[in-house]
């Protein structure tokens, strides 16, 4: 019997037969090539800051042709960035300043950086029309290994401190941990790294992700934390969210896909958060923490405050 080889990405995988006295069957061969689920599709990445660049790299690694768009004409072209040289063979184009809106409408997928309001580029219209529009966070979570547990932290104040502290504790316990998101490296960066590695070489166990309200404006589909925390809510970013009710509702998007046995922690005694969480009530395990959790040093005594 002759078997044809399978071509998968840049690897050719020979099929092997295994014989036994009673049965002949195929041996399963695990491919080590990057996942090419977006091959033949066009992804428009809007906003080319740190998160946008990471999303563009991830899209190229997934086989897509990428159009990078930003209003800032002083930015460097992605094509000239050394980190894109080995990826650009699938198709890469940067457009700075004014552009034809038809590019977004014709793209198969639009990925939006957190710094870009939905009022820009008619993104709200694209969302309402049914166009596939994703946040950078959700785009990364789509291909993050399912074995990686996510601890997501948001709030008006203290996010970076809690995320850094949690990451340090997990690392101290010997757990391979990524710390990033709105803080440090974007989630698309670690998703890109995981995509390049064979599954048996992936050591990452936990992603501790700082999440801003800007990252949650577009409803997520794939970003589903195992544990999600809203530390507090005080008036902030109202030039973008307009009202405290809208601000609270955006923060609580963090819980939108959580189910039992996942855990949500919510700031105690905040009326706006209490109202916003009602739509997700009883879908997951919910507990409350004090309005200002964190770490305080009183003389020589270290106090970890997790509630009132």
mmCIF file of C-alpha atoms in Angstrom:
data_model
loop_
_atom_site.group_PDB
_atom_site.id
_atom_site.type_symbol
_atom_site.label_atom_id
_atom_site.label_comp_id
_atom_site.label_asym_id
_atom_site.label_seq_id
_atom_site.Cartn_x
_atom_site.Cartn_y
_atom_site.Cartn_z
ATOM 1 C CA UNK A 1 0.000 0.000 0.000
ATOM 2 C CA UNK A 2 1.283 3.482 -0.872
ATOM 3 C CA UNK A 3 0.539 6.500 1.256
ATOM 4 C CA UNK A 4 0.846 10.096 0.166
ATOM 5 C CA UNK A 5 2.543 12.508 2.545
ATOM 6 C CA UNK A 6 0.596 15.309 4.160
ATOM 7 C CA UNK A 7 1.825 18.840 3.648
ATOM 8 C CA UNK A 8 1.057 21.013 6.653
ATOM 9 C CA UNK A 9 2.428 24.549 6.631
ATOM 10 C CA UNK A 10 6.184 24.321 6.174
ATOM 11 C CA UNK A 11 6.422 20.706 7.410
ATOM 12 C CA UNK A 12 5.827 17.553 5.412
ATOM 13 C CA UNK A 13 4.484 14.808 7.616
ATOM 14 C CA UNK A 14 4.927 11.235 6.376
ATOM 15 C CA UNK A 15 2.150 8.824 7.291
ATOM 16 C CA UNK A 16 3.318 5.562 8.826
ATOM 17 C CA UNK A 17 1.508 2.252 9.052
ATOM 18 C CA UNK A 18 1.678 0.132 12.156
ATOM 19 C CA UNK A 19 1.077 -3.581 11.722
ATOM 20 C CA UNK A 20 -0.142 -6.075 14.276
ATOM 21 C CA UNK A 21 -1.281 -9.664 13.701
ATOM 22 C CA UNK A 22 -4.927 -8.688 13.648
ATOM 23 C CA UNK A 23 -5.143 -5.066 12.583
ATOM 24 C CA UNK A 24 -3.448 -2.406 10.530
ATOM 25 C CA UNK A 25 -3.937 1.171 11.689
ATOM 26 C CA UNK A 26 -2.474 4.640 11.299
ATOM 27 C CA UNK A 27 -0.141 6.148 13.832
ATOM 28 C CA UNK A 28 -1.203 9.623 14.923
ATOM 29 C CA UNK A 29 1.425 12.213 14.061
ATOM 30 C CA UNK A 30 1.271 15.565 15.842
ATOM 31 C CA UNK A 31 2.171 18.526 13.644
ATOM 32 C CA UNK A 32 4.634 21.074 14.972
ATOM 33 C CA UNK A 33 3.838 23.731 12.388
ATOM 34 C CA UNK A 34 2.114 26.965 13.445
ATOM 35 C CA UNK A 35 -1.668 27.003 13.306
ATOM 36 C CA UNK A 36 -2.708 28.469 9.945
ATOM 37 C CA UNK A 37 -6.418 28.982 10.631
ATOM 38 C CA UNK A 38 -6.521 32.412 8.932
ATOM 39 C CA UNK A 39 -4.769 31.383 5.729
ATOM 40 C CA UNK A 40 -6.333 33.095 2.707
ATOM 41 C CA UNK A 41 -8.067 35.740 4.840
ATOM 42 C CA UNK A 42 -7.410 39.430 5.322
ATOM 43 C CA UNK A 43 -7.110 40.881 8.835
ATOM 44 C CA UNK A 44 -7.185 44.654 9.354
ATOM 45 C CA UNK A 45 -5.472 45.751 12.571
ATOM 46 C CA UNK A 46 -6.591 49.214 13.690
ATOM 47 C CA UNK A 47 -4.129 51.060 15.920
ATOM 48 C CA UNK A 48 -0.432 50.196 15.700
ATOM 49 C CA UNK A 49 0.775 50.729 19.225
ATOM 50 C CA UNK A 50 2.223 47.897 21.281
ATOM 51 C CA UNK A 51 -0.996 45.849 21.275
ATOM 52 C CA UNK A 52 -1.682 46.451 17.575
ATOM 53 C CA UNK A 53 1.803 45.342 16.540
ATOM 54 C CA UNK A 54 1.504 42.178 18.641
ATOM 55 C CA UNK A 55 -1.900 41.425 17.075
ATOM 56 C CA UNK A 56 -0.471 41.959 13.583
ATOM 57 C CA UNK A 57 2.379 39.503 14.282
ATOM 58 C CA UNK A 58 -0.106 36.968 15.602
ATOM 59 C CA UNK A 59 -2.360 37.356 12.562
ATOM 60 C CA UNK A 60 0.587 36.822 10.195
ATOM 61 C CA UNK A 61 1.658 33.741 12.149
ATOM 62 C CA UNK A 62 -1.893 32.418 11.740
ATOM 63 C CA UNK A 63 -1.511 32.732 7.965
ATOM 64 C CA UNK A 64 -3.498 35.914 7.326
ATOM 65 C CA UNK A 65 -2.706 38.820 5.042
ATOM 66 C CA UNK A 66 -2.523 41.873 7.302
ATOM 67 C CA UNK A 67 -3.345 45.534 6.756
ATOM 68 C CA UNK A 68 -2.059 47.712 9.614
ATOM 69 C CA UNK A 69 -3.896 51.027 9.991
ATOM 70 C CA UNK A 70 -3.115 54.047 12.153
ATOM 71 C CA UNK A 71 -3.922 57.755 11.939
ATOM 72 C CA UNK A 72 -0.430 58.705 13.120
ATOM 73 C CA UNK A 73 1.593 59.386 9.972
ATOM 74 C CA UNK A 74 4.844 59.547 11.971
ATOM 75 C CA UNK A 75 4.846 55.854 12.858
ATOM 76 C CA UNK A 76 7.251 53.469 11.160
ATOM 77 C CA UNK A 77 5.914 51.022 8.612
ATOM 78 C CA UNK A 78 5.438 47.485 9.878
ATOM 79 C CA UNK A 79 7.203 46.235 6.761
ATOM 80 C CA UNK A 80 10.374 47.976 8.019
ATOM 81 C CA UNK A 81 10.164 46.474 11.512
ATOM 82 C CA UNK A 82 12.771 43.675 11.934
ATOM 83 C CA UNK A 83 10.340 41.618 14.025
ATOM 84 C CA UNK A 84 8.051 41.287 10.982
ATOM 85 C CA UNK A 85 10.677 40.253 8.413
ATOM 86 C CA UNK A 86 10.196 36.494 8.720
ATOM 87 C CA UNK A 87 6.398 36.785 8.836
ATOM 88 C CA UNK A 88 5.605 39.203 6.029
ATOM 89 C CA UNK A 89 5.584 36.538 3.292
ATOM 90 C CA UNK A 90 1.845 36.015 3.818
ATOM 91 C CA UNK A 91 1.144 39.661 2.943
ATOM 92 C CA UNK A 92 1.664 42.808 5.003
ATOM 93 C CA UNK A 93 0.741 46.417 4.273
ATOM 94 C CA UNK A 94 0.802 49.503 6.505
ATOM 95 C CA UNK A 95 -1.467 52.507 5.940
ATOM 96 C CA UNK A 96 -0.788 55.649 7.983
ATOM 97 C CA UNK A 97 -3.001 58.737 8.023
ATOM 98 C CA UNK A 98 -6.128 58.867 5.875
ATOM 99 C CA UNK A 99 -7.356 55.694 4.189
ATOM 100 C CA UNK A 100 -10.307 54.291 2.287
ATOM 101 C CA UNK A 101 -12.913 52.978 4.777
ATOM 102 C CA UNK A 102 -13.727 50.261 2.235
ATOM 103 C CA UNK A 103 -10.549 48.472 3.375
ATOM 104 C CA UNK A 104 -12.166 47.751 6.738
ATOM 105 C CA UNK A 105 -15.466 46.767 5.196
ATOM 106 C CA UNK A 106 -13.743 44.349 2.800
ATOM 107 C CA UNK A 107 -11.523 42.725 5.440
ATOM 108 C CA UNK A 108 -12.543 39.304 6.761
ATOM 109 C CA UNK A 109 -11.709 40.360 10.313
ATOM 110 C CA UNK A 110 -11.008 43.680 12.046
ATOM 111 C CA UNK A 111 -8.867 43.656 15.212
ATOM 112 C CA UNK A 112 -9.036 46.836 17.302
ATOM 113 C CA UNK A 113 -6.321 48.068 19.644
ATOM 114 C CA UNK A 114 -7.518 49.285 23.074
ATOM 115 C CA UNK A 115 -6.450 52.869 22.407
ATOM 116 C CA UNK A 116 -8.908 53.247 19.510
ATOM 117 C CA UNK A 117 -12.447 54.416 20.429
ATOM 118 C CA UNK A 118 -15.280 52.648 18.617
ATOM 119 C CA UNK A 119 -16.466 56.014 17.293
ATOM 120 C CA UNK A 120 -13.330 56.138 15.120
ATOM 121 C CA UNK A 121 -13.209 54.522 11.677
ATOM 122 C CA UNK A 122 -16.971 53.778 11.913
ATOM 123 C CA UNK A 123 -16.122 50.749 14.055
ATOM 124 C CA UNK A 124 -19.480 50.936 15.872
ATOM 125 C CA UNK A 125 -21.255 50.713 12.523
ATOM 126 C CA UNK A 126 -19.160 47.690 11.511
ATOM 127 C CA UNK A 127 -20.051 45.952 14.780
ATOM 128 C CA UNK A 128 -23.757 46.646 14.373
ATOM 129 C CA UNK A 129 -23.702 45.492 10.760
ATOM 130 C CA UNK A 130 -22.447 42.050 11.770
ATOM 131 C CA UNK A 131 -18.844 42.463 10.630
ATOM 132 C CA UNK A 132 -16.439 40.327 12.644
ATOM 133 C CA UNK A 133 -14.722 42.889 14.875
ATOM 134 C CA UNK A 134 -12.566 41.758 17.803
ATOM 135 C CA UNK A 135 -10.499 43.322 20.537
ATOM 136 C CA UNK A 136 -6.796 42.484 20.616
ATOM 137 C CA UNK A 137 -7.439 40.663 23.895
ATOM 138 C CA UNK A 138 -10.096 38.381 22.395
ATOM 139 C CA UNK A 139 -8.051 37.812 19.230
ATOM 140 C CA UNK A 140 -5.186 36.514 21.380
ATOM 141 C CA UNK A 141 -7.433 34.397 23.617
ATOM 142 C CA UNK A 142 -8.833 32.612 20.558
ATOM 143 C CA UNK A 143 -5.551 30.724 20.040
ATOM 144 C CA UNK A 144 -4.179 30.699 23.583
ATOM 145 C CA UNK A 145 -3.846 27.039 24.668
ATOM 146 C CA UNK A 146 -6.919 25.889 26.576
ATOM 147 C CA UNK A 147 -4.640 24.480 29.267
ATOM 148 C CA UNK A 148 -3.593 28.026 30.246
ATOM 149 C CA UNK A 149 -5.718 29.361 33.094
ATOM 150 C CA UNK A 150 -6.456 33.092 33.064
ATOM 151 C CA UNK A 151 -6.580 35.356 36.106
ATOM 152 C CA UNK A 152 -7.989 38.692 34.899
ATOM 153 C CA UNK A 153 -7.832 41.845 37.016
ATOM 154 C CA UNK A 154 -9.548 45.154 36.317
ATOM 155 C CA UNK A 155 -10.618 48.199 38.337
ATOM 156 C CA UNK A 156 -10.096 51.938 38.374
ATOM 157 C CA UNK A 157 -7.096 51.716 40.706
ATOM 158 C CA UNK A 158 -4.544 49.128 41.802
ATOM 159 C CA UNK A 159 -4.663 46.807 38.777
ATOM 160 C CA UNK A 160 -0.936 46.815 38.092
ATOM 161 C CA UNK A 161 -0.014 46.258 41.743
ATOM 162 C CA UNK A 162 -2.355 43.285 42.154
ATOM 163 C CA UNK A 163 -1.364 41.714 38.826
ATOM 164 C CA UNK A 164 2.352 42.057 39.578
ATOM 165 C CA UNK A 165 1.925 40.705 43.111
ATOM 166 C CA UNK A 166 -0.168 37.731 41.916
ATOM 167 C CA UNK A 167 2.368 36.922 39.202
ATOM 168 C CA UNK A 168 5.223 37.000 41.710
ATOM 169 C CA UNK A 169 3.394 34.635 44.071
ATOM 170 C CA UNK A 170 2.645 32.137 41.293
ATOM 171 C CA UNK A 171 6.231 32.232 40.042
ATOM 172 C CA UNK A 172 7.489 31.750 43.599
ATOM 173 C CA UNK A 173 5.325 28.608 43.763
ATOM 174 C CA UNK A 174 7.083 27.270 40.669
ATOM 175 C CA UNK A 175 4.158 27.870 38.293
ATOM 176 C CA UNK A 176 5.122 29.077 34.825
ATOM 177 C CA UNK A 177 3.247 32.383 34.588
ATOM 178 C CA UNK A 178 2.748 35.190 32.075
ATOM 179 C CA UNK A 179 2.062 38.661 33.462
ATOM 180 C CA UNK A 180 0.826 41.287 31.036
ATOM 181 C CA UNK A 181 -2.161 42.527 29.075
ATOM 182 C CA UNK A 182 -2.718 46.233 29.660
ATOM 183 C CA UNK A 183 0.478 46.084 31.735
ATOM 184 C CA UNK A 184 3.732 45.142 29.996
ATOM 185 C CA UNK A 185 3.440 42.634 27.158
ATOM 186 C CA UNK A 186 0.107 42.325 25.302
ATOM 187 C CA UNK A 187 -1.683 38.978 25.472
ATOM 188 C CA UNK A 188 -1.144 38.583 21.701
ATOM 189 C CA UNK A 189 2.594 38.403 22.380
ATOM 190 C CA UNK A 190 2.343 35.298 24.570
ATOM 191 C CA UNK A 191 -0.241 33.749 22.200
ATOM 192 C CA UNK A 192 2.261 34.237 19.365
ATOM 193 C CA UNK A 193 5.001 32.543 21.391
ATOM 194 C CA UNK A 194 2.725 29.605 22.248
ATOM 195 C CA UNK A 195 1.711 29.253 18.610
ATOM 196 C CA UNK A 196 5.312 28.762 17.540
ATOM 197 C CA UNK A 197 5.984 25.945 19.996
ATOM 198 C CA UNK A 198 4.950 22.277 19.746
ATOM 199 C CA UNK A 199 2.391 21.475 22.433
ATOM 200 C CA UNK A 200 4.834 19.303 24.389
ATOM 201 C CA UNK A 201 7.223 22.262 24.744
ATOM 202 C CA UNK A 202 4.631 24.720 26.070
ATOM 203 C CA UNK A 203 5.251 25.238 29.773
ATOM 204 C CA UNK A 204 2.912 28.153 30.413
ATOM 205 C CA UNK A 205 0.263 27.361 33.037
ATOM 206 C CA UNK A 206 -1.270 30.691 34.054
ATOM 207 C CA UNK A 207 -1.757 34.095 32.425
ATOM 208 C CA UNK A 208 -2.268 36.949 34.886
ATOM 209 C CA UNK A 209 -3.829 39.653 32.742
ATOM 210 C CA UNK A 210 -4.394 43.289 33.599
ATOM 211 C CA UNK A 211 -7.531 44.384 31.757
ATOM 212 C CA UNK A 212 -8.552 47.979 31.089
ATOM 213 C CA UNK A 213 -12.107 49.060 30.346
ATOM 214 C CA UNK A 214 -10.960 50.013 26.841
ATOM 215 C CA UNK A 215 -10.093 46.373 26.180
ATOM 216 C CA UNK A 216 -13.609 45.283 27.131
ATOM 217 C CA UNK A 217 -15.655 47.690 24.986
ATOM 218 C CA UNK A 218 -16.018 45.087 22.228
ATOM 219 C CA UNK A 219 -17.839 42.038 23.659
ATOM 220 C CA UNK A 220 -15.483 39.080 23.974
ATOM 221 C CA UNK A 221 -16.164 35.579 22.705
ATOM 222 C CA UNK A 222 -12.972 33.708 23.592
ATOM 223 C CA UNK A 223 -11.540 35.620 26.555
ATOM 224 C CA UNK A 224 -12.973 33.680 29.487
ATOM 225 C CA UNK A 225 -11.014 33.915 32.753
ATOM 226 C CA UNK A 226 -10.978 31.161 35.336
ATOM 227 C CA UNK A 227 -10.860 33.911 37.954
ATOM 228 C CA UNK A 228 -11.872 37.529 37.279
ATOM 229 C CA UNK A 229 -11.589 40.456 39.685
ATOM 230 C CA UNK A 230 -13.037 43.977 39.658
ATOM 231 C CA UNK A 231 -11.053 45.715 42.397
ATOM 232 C CA UNK A 232 -12.984 48.987 42.581
ATOM 233 C CA UNK A 233 -14.807 51.581 40.506
ATOM 234 C CA UNK A 234 -14.322 55.338 40.755
ATOM 235 C CA UNK A 235 -15.026 58.083 38.176
ATOM 236 C CA UNK A 236 -12.455 57.657 35.400
ATOM 237 C CA UNK A 237 -12.302 57.568 31.592
ATOM 238 C CA UNK A 238 -15.748 59.205 31.464
ATOM 239 C CA UNK A 239 -14.705 61.151 28.370
ATOM 240 C CA UNK A 240 -14.884 57.782 26.626
ATOM 241 C CA UNK A 241 -17.532 55.862 28.600
ATOM 242 C CA UNK A 242 -19.765 58.940 29.199
ATOM 243 C CA UNK A 243 -21.549 57.651 32.345
ATOM 244 C CA UNK A 244 -20.674 55.609 35.424
ATOM 245 C CA UNK A 245 -23.374 53.092 34.461
ATOM 246 C CA UNK A 246 -21.711 52.515 31.093
ATOM 247 C CA UNK A 247 -18.269 52.387 32.718
ATOM 248 C CA UNK A 248 -19.440 49.738 35.217
ATOM 249 C CA UNK A 249 -21.170 47.710 32.496
ATOM 250 C CA UNK A 250 -17.964 47.694 30.434
ATOM 251 C CA UNK A 251 -15.916 46.516 33.413
ATOM 252 C CA UNK A 252 -18.400 43.701 34.046
ATOM 253 C CA UNK A 253 -18.029 42.414 30.480
ATOM 254 C CA UNK A 254 -15.142 40.551 32.106
ATOM 255 C CA UNK A 255 -17.695 38.086 33.531
ATOM 256 C CA UNK A 256 -19.757 37.650 30.359
ATOM 257 C CA UNK A 257 -18.620 34.118 29.461
ATOM 258 C CA UNK A 258 -17.852 32.785 32.914
ATOM 259 C CA UNK A 259 -19.778 29.758 34.184
ATOM 260 C CA UNK A 260 -19.440 27.379 37.111
ATOM 261 C CA UNK A 261 -16.937 26.561 38.548
ATOM 262 C CA UNK A 262 -15.236 29.851 37.611
ATOM 263 C CA UNK A 263 -14.831 32.527 40.275
ATOM 264 C CA UNK A 264 -15.659 36.229 40.074
ATOM 265 C CA UNK A 265 -14.642 38.748 42.726
ATOM 266 C CA UNK A 266 -16.468 42.070 42.883
ATOM 267 C CA UNK A 267 -15.858 45.217 44.873
ATOM 268 C CA UNK A 268 -18.287 45.340 47.807
ATOM 269 C CA UNK A 269 -20.817 48.136 48.176
ATOM 270 C CA UNK A 270 -20.560 49.778 44.753
ATOM 271 C CA UNK A 271 -24.044 50.458 43.428
ATOM 272 C CA UNK A 272 -22.972 50.779 39.795
ATOM 273 C CA UNK A 273 -21.176 47.411 39.847
ATOM 274 C CA UNK A 274 -24.071 45.759 41.697
ATOM 275 C CA UNK A 275 -26.429 46.861 38.919
ATOM 276 C CA UNK A 276 -24.050 45.868 36.112
ATOM 277 C CA UNK A 277 -23.439 42.365 37.485
ATOM 278 C CA UNK A 278 -27.150 41.473 37.593
ATOM 279 C CA UNK A 279 -27.235 40.198 33.991
ATOM 280 C CA UNK A 280 -24.565 37.600 34.858
ATOM 281 C CA UNK A 281 -26.093 36.651 38.217
ATOM 282 C CA UNK A 282 -25.964 32.936 39.144
ATOM 283 C CA UNK A 283 -23.882 31.995 36.070
ATOM 284 C CA UNK A 284 -20.667 31.576 38.081
ATOM 285 C CA UNK A 285 -19.360 31.684 41.646
ATOM 286 C CA UNK A 286 -19.427 35.279 42.862
ATOM 287 C CA UNK A 287 -17.771 36.671 45.973
ATOM 288 C CA UNK A 288 -17.113 40.180 47.263
ATOM 289 C CA UNK A 289 -13.966 41.957 48.376
ATOM 290 C CA UNK A 290 -13.388 45.286 50.123
ATOM 291 C CA UNK A 291 -13.481 48.414 48.002
ATOM 292 C CA UNK A 292 -9.718 48.968 48.337
ATOM 293 C CA UNK A 293 -7.920 45.607 48.463
ATOM 294 C CA UNK A 294 -4.158 45.571 48.349
ATOM 295 C CA UNK A 295 -1.048 45.457 50.484
ATOM 296 C CA UNK A 296 -0.258 47.897 53.289
ATOM 297 C CA UNK A 297 2.709 48.108 55.623
ATOM 298 C CA UNK A 298 1.958 49.254 59.173
ATOM 299 C CA UNK A 299 5.248 49.699 61.040
ATOM 300 C CA UNK A 300 6.894 46.303 60.477
ATOM 301 C CA UNK A 301 3.660 44.347 59.983
ATOM 302 C CA UNK A 302 2.626 43.364 56.451
ATOM 303 C CA UNK A 303 -1.121 43.402 55.962
ATOM 304 C CA UNK A 304 -2.784 41.812 52.951
ATOM 305 C CA UNK A 305 -6.254 43.324 52.717
ATOM 306 C CA UNK A 306 -8.802 41.240 50.835
ATOM 307 C CA UNK A 307 -12.015 42.440 52.421
ATOM 308 C CA UNK A 308 -13.615 44.680 54.972
#
